[in-house]
Short mmCIF file of C-alpha atoms in Angstrom, two decimals:
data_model
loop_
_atom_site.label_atom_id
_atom_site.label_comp_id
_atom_site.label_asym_id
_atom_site.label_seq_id
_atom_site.Cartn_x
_atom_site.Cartn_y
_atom_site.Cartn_z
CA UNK A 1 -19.23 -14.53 -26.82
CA UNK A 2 -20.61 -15.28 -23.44
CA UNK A 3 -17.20 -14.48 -21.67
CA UNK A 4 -17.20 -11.17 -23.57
CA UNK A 5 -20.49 -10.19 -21.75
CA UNK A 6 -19.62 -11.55 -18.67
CA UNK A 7 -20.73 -8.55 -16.11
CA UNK A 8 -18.89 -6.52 -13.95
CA UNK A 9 -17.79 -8.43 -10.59
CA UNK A 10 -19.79 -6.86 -7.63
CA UNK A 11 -17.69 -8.24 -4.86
CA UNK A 12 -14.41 -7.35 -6.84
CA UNK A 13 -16.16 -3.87 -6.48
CA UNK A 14 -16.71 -3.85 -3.02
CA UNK A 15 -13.98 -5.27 -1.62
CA UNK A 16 -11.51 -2.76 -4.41
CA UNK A 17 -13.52 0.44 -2.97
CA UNK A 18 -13.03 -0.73 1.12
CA UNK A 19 -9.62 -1.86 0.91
CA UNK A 20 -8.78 1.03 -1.40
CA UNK A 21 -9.76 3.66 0.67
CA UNK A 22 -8.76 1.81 4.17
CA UNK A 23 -5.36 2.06 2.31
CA UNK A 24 -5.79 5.72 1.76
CA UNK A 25 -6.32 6.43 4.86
CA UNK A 26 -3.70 4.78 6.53
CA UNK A 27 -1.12 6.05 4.06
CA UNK A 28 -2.59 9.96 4.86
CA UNK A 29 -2.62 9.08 8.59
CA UNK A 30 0.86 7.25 8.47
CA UNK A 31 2.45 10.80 6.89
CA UNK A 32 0.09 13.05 9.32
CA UNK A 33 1.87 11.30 12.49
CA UNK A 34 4.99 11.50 11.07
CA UNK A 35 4.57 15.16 10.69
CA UNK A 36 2.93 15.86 14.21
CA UNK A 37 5.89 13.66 16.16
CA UNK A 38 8.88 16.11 14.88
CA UNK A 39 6.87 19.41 15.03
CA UNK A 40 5.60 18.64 18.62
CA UNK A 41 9.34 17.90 19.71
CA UNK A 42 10.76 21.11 18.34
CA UNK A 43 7.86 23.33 19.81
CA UNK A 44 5.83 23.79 17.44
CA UNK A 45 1.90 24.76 18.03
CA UNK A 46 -0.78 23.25 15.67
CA UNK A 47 -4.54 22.38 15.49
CA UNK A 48 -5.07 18.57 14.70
CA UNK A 49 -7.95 17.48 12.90
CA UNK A 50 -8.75 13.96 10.98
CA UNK A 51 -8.41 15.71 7.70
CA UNK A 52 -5.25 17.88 8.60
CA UNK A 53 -2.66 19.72 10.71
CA UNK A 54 -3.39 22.87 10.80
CA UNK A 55 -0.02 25.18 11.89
CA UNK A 56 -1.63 28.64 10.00
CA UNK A 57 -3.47 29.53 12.89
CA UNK A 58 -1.65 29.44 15.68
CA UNK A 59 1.59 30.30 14.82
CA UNK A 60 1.83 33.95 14.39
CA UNK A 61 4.08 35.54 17.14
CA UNK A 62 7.70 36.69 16.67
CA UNK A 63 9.15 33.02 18.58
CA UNK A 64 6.98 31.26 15.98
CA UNK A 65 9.08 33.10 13.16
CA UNK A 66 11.91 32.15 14.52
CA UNK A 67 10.85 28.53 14.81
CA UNK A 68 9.84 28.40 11.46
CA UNK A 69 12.85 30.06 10.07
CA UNK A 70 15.30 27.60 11.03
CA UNK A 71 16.22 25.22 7.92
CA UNK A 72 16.66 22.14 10.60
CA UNK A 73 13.21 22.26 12.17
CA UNK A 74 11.54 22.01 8.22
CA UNK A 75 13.61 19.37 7.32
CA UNK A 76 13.10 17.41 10.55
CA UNK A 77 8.81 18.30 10.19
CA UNK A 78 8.30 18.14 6.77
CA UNK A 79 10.83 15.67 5.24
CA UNK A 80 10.25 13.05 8.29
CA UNK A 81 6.79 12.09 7.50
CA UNK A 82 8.20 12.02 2.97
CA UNK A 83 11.37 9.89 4.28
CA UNK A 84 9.04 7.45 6.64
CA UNK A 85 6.41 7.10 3.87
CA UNK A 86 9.01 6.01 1.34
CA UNK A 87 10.34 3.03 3.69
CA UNK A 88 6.51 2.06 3.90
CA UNK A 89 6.49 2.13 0.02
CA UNK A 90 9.55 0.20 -0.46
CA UNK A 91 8.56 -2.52 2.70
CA UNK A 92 5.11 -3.11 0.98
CA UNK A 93 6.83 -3.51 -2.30
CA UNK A 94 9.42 -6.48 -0.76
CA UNK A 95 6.45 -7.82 1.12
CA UNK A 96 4.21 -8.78 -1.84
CA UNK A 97 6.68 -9.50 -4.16
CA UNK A 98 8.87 -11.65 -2.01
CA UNK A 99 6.35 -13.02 0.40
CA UNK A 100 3.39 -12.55 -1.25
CA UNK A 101 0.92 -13.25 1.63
CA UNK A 102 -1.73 -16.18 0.62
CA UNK A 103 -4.36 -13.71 1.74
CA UNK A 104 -5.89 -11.75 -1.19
CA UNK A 105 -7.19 -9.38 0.90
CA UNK A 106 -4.07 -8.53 2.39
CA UNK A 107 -2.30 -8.76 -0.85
CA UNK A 108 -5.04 -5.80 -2.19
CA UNK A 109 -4.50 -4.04 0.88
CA UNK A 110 -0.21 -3.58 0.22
CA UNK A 111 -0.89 -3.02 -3.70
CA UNK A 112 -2.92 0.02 -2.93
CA UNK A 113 -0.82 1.05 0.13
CA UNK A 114 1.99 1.30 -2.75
CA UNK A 115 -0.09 3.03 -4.94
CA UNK A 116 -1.29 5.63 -2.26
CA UNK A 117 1.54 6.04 -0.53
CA UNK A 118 3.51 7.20 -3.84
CA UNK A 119 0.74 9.49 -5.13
CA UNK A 120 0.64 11.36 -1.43
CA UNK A 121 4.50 11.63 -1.75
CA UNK A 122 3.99 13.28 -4.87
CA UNK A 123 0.59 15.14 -4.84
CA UNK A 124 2.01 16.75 -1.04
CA UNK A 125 4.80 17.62 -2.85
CA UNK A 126 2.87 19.15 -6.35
CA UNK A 127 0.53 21.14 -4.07
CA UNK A 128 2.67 22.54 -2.03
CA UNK A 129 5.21 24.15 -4.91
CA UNK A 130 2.13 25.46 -7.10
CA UNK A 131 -0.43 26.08 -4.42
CA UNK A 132 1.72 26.76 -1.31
CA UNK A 133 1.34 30.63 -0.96
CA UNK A 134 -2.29 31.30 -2.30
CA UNK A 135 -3.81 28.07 0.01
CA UNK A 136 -1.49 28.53 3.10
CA UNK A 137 -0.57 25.31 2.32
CA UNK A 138 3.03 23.52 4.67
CA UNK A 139 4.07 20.64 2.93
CA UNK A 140 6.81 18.47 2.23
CA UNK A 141 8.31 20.97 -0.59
CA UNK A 142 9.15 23.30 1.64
CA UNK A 143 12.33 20.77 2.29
CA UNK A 144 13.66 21.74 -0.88
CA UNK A 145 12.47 25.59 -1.00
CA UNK A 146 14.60 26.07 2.33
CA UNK A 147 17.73 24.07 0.71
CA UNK A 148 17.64 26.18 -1.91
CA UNK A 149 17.17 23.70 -4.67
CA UNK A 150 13.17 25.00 -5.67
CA UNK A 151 14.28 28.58 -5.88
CA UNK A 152 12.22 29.72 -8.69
CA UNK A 153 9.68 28.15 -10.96
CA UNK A 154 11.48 26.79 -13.09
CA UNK A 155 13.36 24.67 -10.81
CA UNK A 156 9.58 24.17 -9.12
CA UNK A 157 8.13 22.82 -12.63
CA UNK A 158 11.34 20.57 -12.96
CA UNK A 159 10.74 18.62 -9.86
CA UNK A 160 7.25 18.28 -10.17
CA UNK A 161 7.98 16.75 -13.42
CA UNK A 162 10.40 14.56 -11.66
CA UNK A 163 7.50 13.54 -9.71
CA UNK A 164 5.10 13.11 -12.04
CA UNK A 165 7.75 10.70 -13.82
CA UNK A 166 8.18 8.80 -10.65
CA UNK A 167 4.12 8.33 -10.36
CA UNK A 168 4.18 7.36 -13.85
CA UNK A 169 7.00 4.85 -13.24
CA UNK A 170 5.57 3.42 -10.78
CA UNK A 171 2.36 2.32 -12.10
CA UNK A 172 3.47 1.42 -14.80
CA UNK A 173 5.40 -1.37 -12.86
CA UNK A 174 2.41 -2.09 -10.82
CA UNK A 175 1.04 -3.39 -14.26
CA UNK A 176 3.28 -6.63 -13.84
CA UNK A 177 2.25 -6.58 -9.98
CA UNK A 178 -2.27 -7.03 -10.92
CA UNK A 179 -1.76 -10.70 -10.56
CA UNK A 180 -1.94 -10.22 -7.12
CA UNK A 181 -5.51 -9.15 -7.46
CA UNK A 182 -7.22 -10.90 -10.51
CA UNK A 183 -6.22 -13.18 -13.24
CA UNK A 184 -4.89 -11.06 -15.76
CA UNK A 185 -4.41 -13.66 -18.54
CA UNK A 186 -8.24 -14.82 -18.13
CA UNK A 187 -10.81 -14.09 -21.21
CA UNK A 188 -12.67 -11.62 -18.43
CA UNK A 189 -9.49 -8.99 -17.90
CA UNK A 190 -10.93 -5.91 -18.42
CA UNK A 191 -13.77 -6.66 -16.53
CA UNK A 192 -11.82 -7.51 -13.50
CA UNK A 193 -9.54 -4.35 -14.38
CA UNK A 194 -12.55 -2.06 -13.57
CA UNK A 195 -13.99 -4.31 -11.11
CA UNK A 196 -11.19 -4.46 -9.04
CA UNK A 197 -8.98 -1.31 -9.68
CA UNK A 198 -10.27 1.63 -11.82
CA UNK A 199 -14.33 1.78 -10.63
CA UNK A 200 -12.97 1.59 -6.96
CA UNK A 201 -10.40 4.09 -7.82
CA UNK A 202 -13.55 6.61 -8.61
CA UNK A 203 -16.14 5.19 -6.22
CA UNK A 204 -14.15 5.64 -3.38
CA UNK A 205 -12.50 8.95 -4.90
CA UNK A 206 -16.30 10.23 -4.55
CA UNK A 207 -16.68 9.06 -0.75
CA UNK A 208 -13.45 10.55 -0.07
CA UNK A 209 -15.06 14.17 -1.36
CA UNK A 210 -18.57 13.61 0.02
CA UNK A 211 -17.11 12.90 3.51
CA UNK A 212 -14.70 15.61 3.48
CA UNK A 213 -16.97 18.07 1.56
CA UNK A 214 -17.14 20.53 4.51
CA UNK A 215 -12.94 20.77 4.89
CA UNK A 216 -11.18 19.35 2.05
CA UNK A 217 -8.03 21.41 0.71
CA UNK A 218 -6.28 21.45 -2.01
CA UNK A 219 -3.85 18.89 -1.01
CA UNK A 220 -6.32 16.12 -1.04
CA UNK A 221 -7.68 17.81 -4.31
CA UNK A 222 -4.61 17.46 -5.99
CA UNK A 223 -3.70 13.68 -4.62
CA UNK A 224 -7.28 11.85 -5.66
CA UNK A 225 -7.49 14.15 -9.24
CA UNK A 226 -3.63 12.57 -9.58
CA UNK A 227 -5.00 9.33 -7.96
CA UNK A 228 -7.73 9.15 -10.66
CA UNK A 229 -5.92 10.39 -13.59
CA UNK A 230 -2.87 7.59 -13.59
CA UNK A 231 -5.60 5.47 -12.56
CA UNK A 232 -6.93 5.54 -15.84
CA UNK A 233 -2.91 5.76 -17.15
CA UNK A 234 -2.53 2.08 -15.94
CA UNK A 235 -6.11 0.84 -17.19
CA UNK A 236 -4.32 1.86 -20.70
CA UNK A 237 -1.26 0.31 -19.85
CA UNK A 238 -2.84 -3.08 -18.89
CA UNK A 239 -4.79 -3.18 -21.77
CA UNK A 240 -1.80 -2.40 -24.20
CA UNK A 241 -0.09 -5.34 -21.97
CA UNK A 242 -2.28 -8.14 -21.66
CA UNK A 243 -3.90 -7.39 -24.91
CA UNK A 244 -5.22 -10.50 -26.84
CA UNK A 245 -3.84 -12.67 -23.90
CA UNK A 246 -6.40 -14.76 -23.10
CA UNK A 247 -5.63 -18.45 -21.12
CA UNK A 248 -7.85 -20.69 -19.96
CA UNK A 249 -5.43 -22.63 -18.12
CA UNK A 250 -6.02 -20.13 -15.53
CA UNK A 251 -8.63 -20.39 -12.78
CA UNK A 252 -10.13 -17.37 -11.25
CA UNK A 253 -9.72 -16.78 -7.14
CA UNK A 254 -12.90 -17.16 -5.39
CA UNK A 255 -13.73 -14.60 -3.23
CA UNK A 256 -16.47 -13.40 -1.39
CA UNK A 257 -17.22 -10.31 0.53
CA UNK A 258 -14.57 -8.71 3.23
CA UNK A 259 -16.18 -7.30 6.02
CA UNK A 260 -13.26 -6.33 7.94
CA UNK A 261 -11.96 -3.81 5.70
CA UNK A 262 -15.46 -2.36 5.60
CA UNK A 263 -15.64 -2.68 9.48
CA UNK A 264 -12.45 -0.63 10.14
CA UNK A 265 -13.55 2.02 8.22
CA UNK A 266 -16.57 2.78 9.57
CA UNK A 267 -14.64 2.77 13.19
CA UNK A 268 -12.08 5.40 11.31
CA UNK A 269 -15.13 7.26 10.05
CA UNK A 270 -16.62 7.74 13.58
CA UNK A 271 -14.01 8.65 15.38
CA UNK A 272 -12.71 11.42 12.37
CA UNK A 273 -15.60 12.69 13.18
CA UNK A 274 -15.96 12.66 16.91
CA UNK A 275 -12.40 13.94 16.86
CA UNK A 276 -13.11 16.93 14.77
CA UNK A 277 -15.48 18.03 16.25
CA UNK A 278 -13.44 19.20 19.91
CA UNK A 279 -10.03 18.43 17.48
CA UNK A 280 -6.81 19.06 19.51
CA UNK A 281 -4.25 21.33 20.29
CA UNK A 282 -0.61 20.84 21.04
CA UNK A 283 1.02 23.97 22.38
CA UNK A 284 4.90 24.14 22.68
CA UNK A 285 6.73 21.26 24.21
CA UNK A 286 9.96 21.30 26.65
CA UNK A 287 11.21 18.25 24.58
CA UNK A 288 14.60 18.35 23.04
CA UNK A 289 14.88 17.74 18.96
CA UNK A 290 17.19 14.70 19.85
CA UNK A 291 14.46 12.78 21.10
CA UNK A 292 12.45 12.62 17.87
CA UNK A 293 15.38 11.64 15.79
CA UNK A 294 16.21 8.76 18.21
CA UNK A 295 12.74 7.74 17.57
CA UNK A 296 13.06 7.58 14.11
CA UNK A 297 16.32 6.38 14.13
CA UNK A 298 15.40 3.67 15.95
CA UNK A 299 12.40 2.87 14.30
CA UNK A 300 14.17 3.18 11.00
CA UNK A 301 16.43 0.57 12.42
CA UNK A 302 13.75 -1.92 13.77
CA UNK A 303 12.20 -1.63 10.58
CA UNK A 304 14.74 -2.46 8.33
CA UNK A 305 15.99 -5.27 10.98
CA UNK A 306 12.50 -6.71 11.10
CA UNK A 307 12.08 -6.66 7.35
CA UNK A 308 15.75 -8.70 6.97
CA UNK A 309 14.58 -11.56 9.46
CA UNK A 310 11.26 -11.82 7.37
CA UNK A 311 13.10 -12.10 4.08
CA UNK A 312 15.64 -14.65 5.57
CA UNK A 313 12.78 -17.01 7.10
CA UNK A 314 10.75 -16.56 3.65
CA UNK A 315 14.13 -17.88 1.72
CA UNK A 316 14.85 -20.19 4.20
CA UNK A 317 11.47 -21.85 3.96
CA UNK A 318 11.29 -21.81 0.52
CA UNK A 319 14.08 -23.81 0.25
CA UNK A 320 13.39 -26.33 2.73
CA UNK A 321 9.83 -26.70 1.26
CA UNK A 322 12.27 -27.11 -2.37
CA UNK A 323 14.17 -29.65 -0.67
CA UNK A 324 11.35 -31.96 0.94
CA UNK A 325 9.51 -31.63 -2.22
CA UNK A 326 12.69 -32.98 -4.39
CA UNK A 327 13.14 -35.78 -1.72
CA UNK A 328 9.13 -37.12 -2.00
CA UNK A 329 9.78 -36.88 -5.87
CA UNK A 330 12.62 -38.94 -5.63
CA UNK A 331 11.19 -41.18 -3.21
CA UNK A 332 8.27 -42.10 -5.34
CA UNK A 333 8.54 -42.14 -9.11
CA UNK A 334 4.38 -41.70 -9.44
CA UNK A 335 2.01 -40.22 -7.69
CA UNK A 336 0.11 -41.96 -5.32
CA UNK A 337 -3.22 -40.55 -5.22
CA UNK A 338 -6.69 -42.02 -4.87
CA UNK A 339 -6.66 -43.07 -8.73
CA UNK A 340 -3.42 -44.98 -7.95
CA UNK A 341 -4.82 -46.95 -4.92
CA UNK A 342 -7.68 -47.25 -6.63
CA UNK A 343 -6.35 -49.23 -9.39
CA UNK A 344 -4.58 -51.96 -7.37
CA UNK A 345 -8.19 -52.06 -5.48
CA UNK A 346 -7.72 -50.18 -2.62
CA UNK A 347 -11.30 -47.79 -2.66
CA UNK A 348 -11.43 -46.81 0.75
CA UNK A 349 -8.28 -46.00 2.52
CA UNK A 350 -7.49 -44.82 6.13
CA UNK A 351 -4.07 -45.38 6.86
CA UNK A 352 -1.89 -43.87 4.38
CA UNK A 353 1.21 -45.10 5.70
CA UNK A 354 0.58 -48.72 5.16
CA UNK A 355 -0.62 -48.60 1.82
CA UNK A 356 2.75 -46.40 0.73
CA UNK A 357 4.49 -49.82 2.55
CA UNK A 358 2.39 -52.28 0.21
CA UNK A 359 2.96 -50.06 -2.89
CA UNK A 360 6.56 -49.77 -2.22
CA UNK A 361 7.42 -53.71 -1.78
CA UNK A 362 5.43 -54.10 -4.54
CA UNK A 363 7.29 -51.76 -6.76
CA UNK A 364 10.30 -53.35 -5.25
CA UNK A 365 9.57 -56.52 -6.60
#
């Protein structure tokens, strides 16, 4: 009974809600600069803020149709930052399940960028098909209205239930991934479940409106209400997982309070709002459309290469840590721990090596 009134965990709280919403932001930063890169080498004019890029309102003369028009310069603008966003996905994803870094922090940090970075691939793309034309909204769906393949609405309502399905899919696999966070075989589960992942979801849904109260659009409407709502879709599916599992075996992480997630976003905060309030604009640049895709190329390339050396060194230290730890087991049948000296009356011990000496020409004998 005592376990099942155990309260909720503050710091879980905390540290969910800072490193939730530093991983928002650098998910919707990550796709803005990936959309400013390609549109400033092809010439195109826009307004930068820290909540958007803002092409509506300065793009209205006849060499800005023309711009616009061409099938090349959406793909390159609009599908960069979706492409670049799903290599982030997919190197979080090999980094904490392959590596899985000993730092918990860092480990909350890639579980949300996942999570964000998914739902901003797919709430871009939802608000852009059904609120494109009545919000003046450019996103990422304008890829596939220019290739022809989201003609009508039909075709529109078919691929955002292709993303929806993706979202769906994807947290639901993120069920198996909570061990990274919490314990989710201990008697307190569902209290860690909403300490660490659904109240942080809403608390820092609620910052993110409050702080962008005065300029939030209906992109960012669409990706925390999706953000929230499959939220609570993998609460269920946790709790129809893990349901009666309770194991004592297993100790909960202690953890106290991050400050550096906490820190960083109150620089971020600052300077959003320092920035919008002179913002910046880029007018047309004499750069050549080759130079952007060499960029990406290249860091496309680095990426990839840089991920491949990581998972080699990981596998290769795995298996010499395998190896040494087979050759101490072979090399001594029992442990030798403090109970072990202790027992053939050695209580206080400096010299390790000796001892092993003594124990082994004794066991020799």
């Amino acid at each position: 009974m005592l376990n099942e009134k155990q309260n909720i965990d503050g710091v879980g709280i905390i540290n969910g809600t800072s490193t939730f919403l530093l991983a928002w932001l650098f998910v919707f930063y990550f796709f803005q600069v990936f959309t400013i890169f390609p549109a400033f080498f092809v010439g195109a004019s826009m307004v930068i803020y820290s909540y958007e890029v803002d092409f509506n309102s300065v793009n209205t003369s006849s060499a800005d149709y023309n711009l616009w028009g061409s099938v090349d310069n959406i793909i390159n603008i609009f599908g960069t930052p979706a492409i670049m966003l799903t290599i982030l996905v997919l190197f979080s994803i090999i980094i904490l399940s392959r590596l899985r870094p000993e730092n918990i922090v860092m480990r909350r940090f890639l579980f949300w960028v996942i999570l964000c970075g998914i739902v901003r691939l797919n709430g871009n793309y939802i608000a852009g098909s059904f609120f494109g034309s009545s919000h003046y909204v450019w996103n990422w769906n304008l890829v596939t209205d220019f290739l022809n393949i989201t003609t009508n609405i039909l075709f529109k309502c078919i691929f955002v239930a292709l993303a929806l399905l993706i979202v769906y899919v994807t947290f639901h696999s993120m069920v198996y991934k909570v061990g990274v966070i919490f314990n989710p075989f201990g008697e307190n589960k569902k209290q860690d479940m909403l300490s660490n992942i659904l109240v942080p979801v809403f608390l820092g849904s609620v910052m993110l409106v409050i702080r962008y109260s005065y300029c939030i659009n209906i992109t960012e409407i669409t990706c925390i209400v999706l953000m929230i709502v499959f939220s609570l879709v993998l609460y269920s599916l946790f709790i129809a997982k893990y349901k009666g599992t309770n194991n004592g075996n297993y100790s909960k992480e202690d953890e106290s309070i991050s400050f550096v997630p906490i820190i960083i976003l109150l620089v971020v905060t600052i300077a959003g709002i320092i920035f919008d309030k002179y913002h910046f604009l880029v007018k047309e640049s004499q750069y050549k459309r080759y130079f952007i895709e060499n960029i990406v190329t290249l860091f496309v390339v680095v990426v990839l290469l840089v991920g491949f050396i990581i998972l080699i060194l990981h596998l290769r230290r795995n298996r010499k840590n395998y190896n040494k730890m087979m050759k101490i087991n072979n090399e001594n049948s029992i442990d030798l721990n403090e109970e072990v000296f202790s027992d053939f009356g050695v209580k206080n011990y400096d010299n390790l090596d000796k001892y092993n000496e003594m124990w082994k020409d004794f066991h020799d004998r």
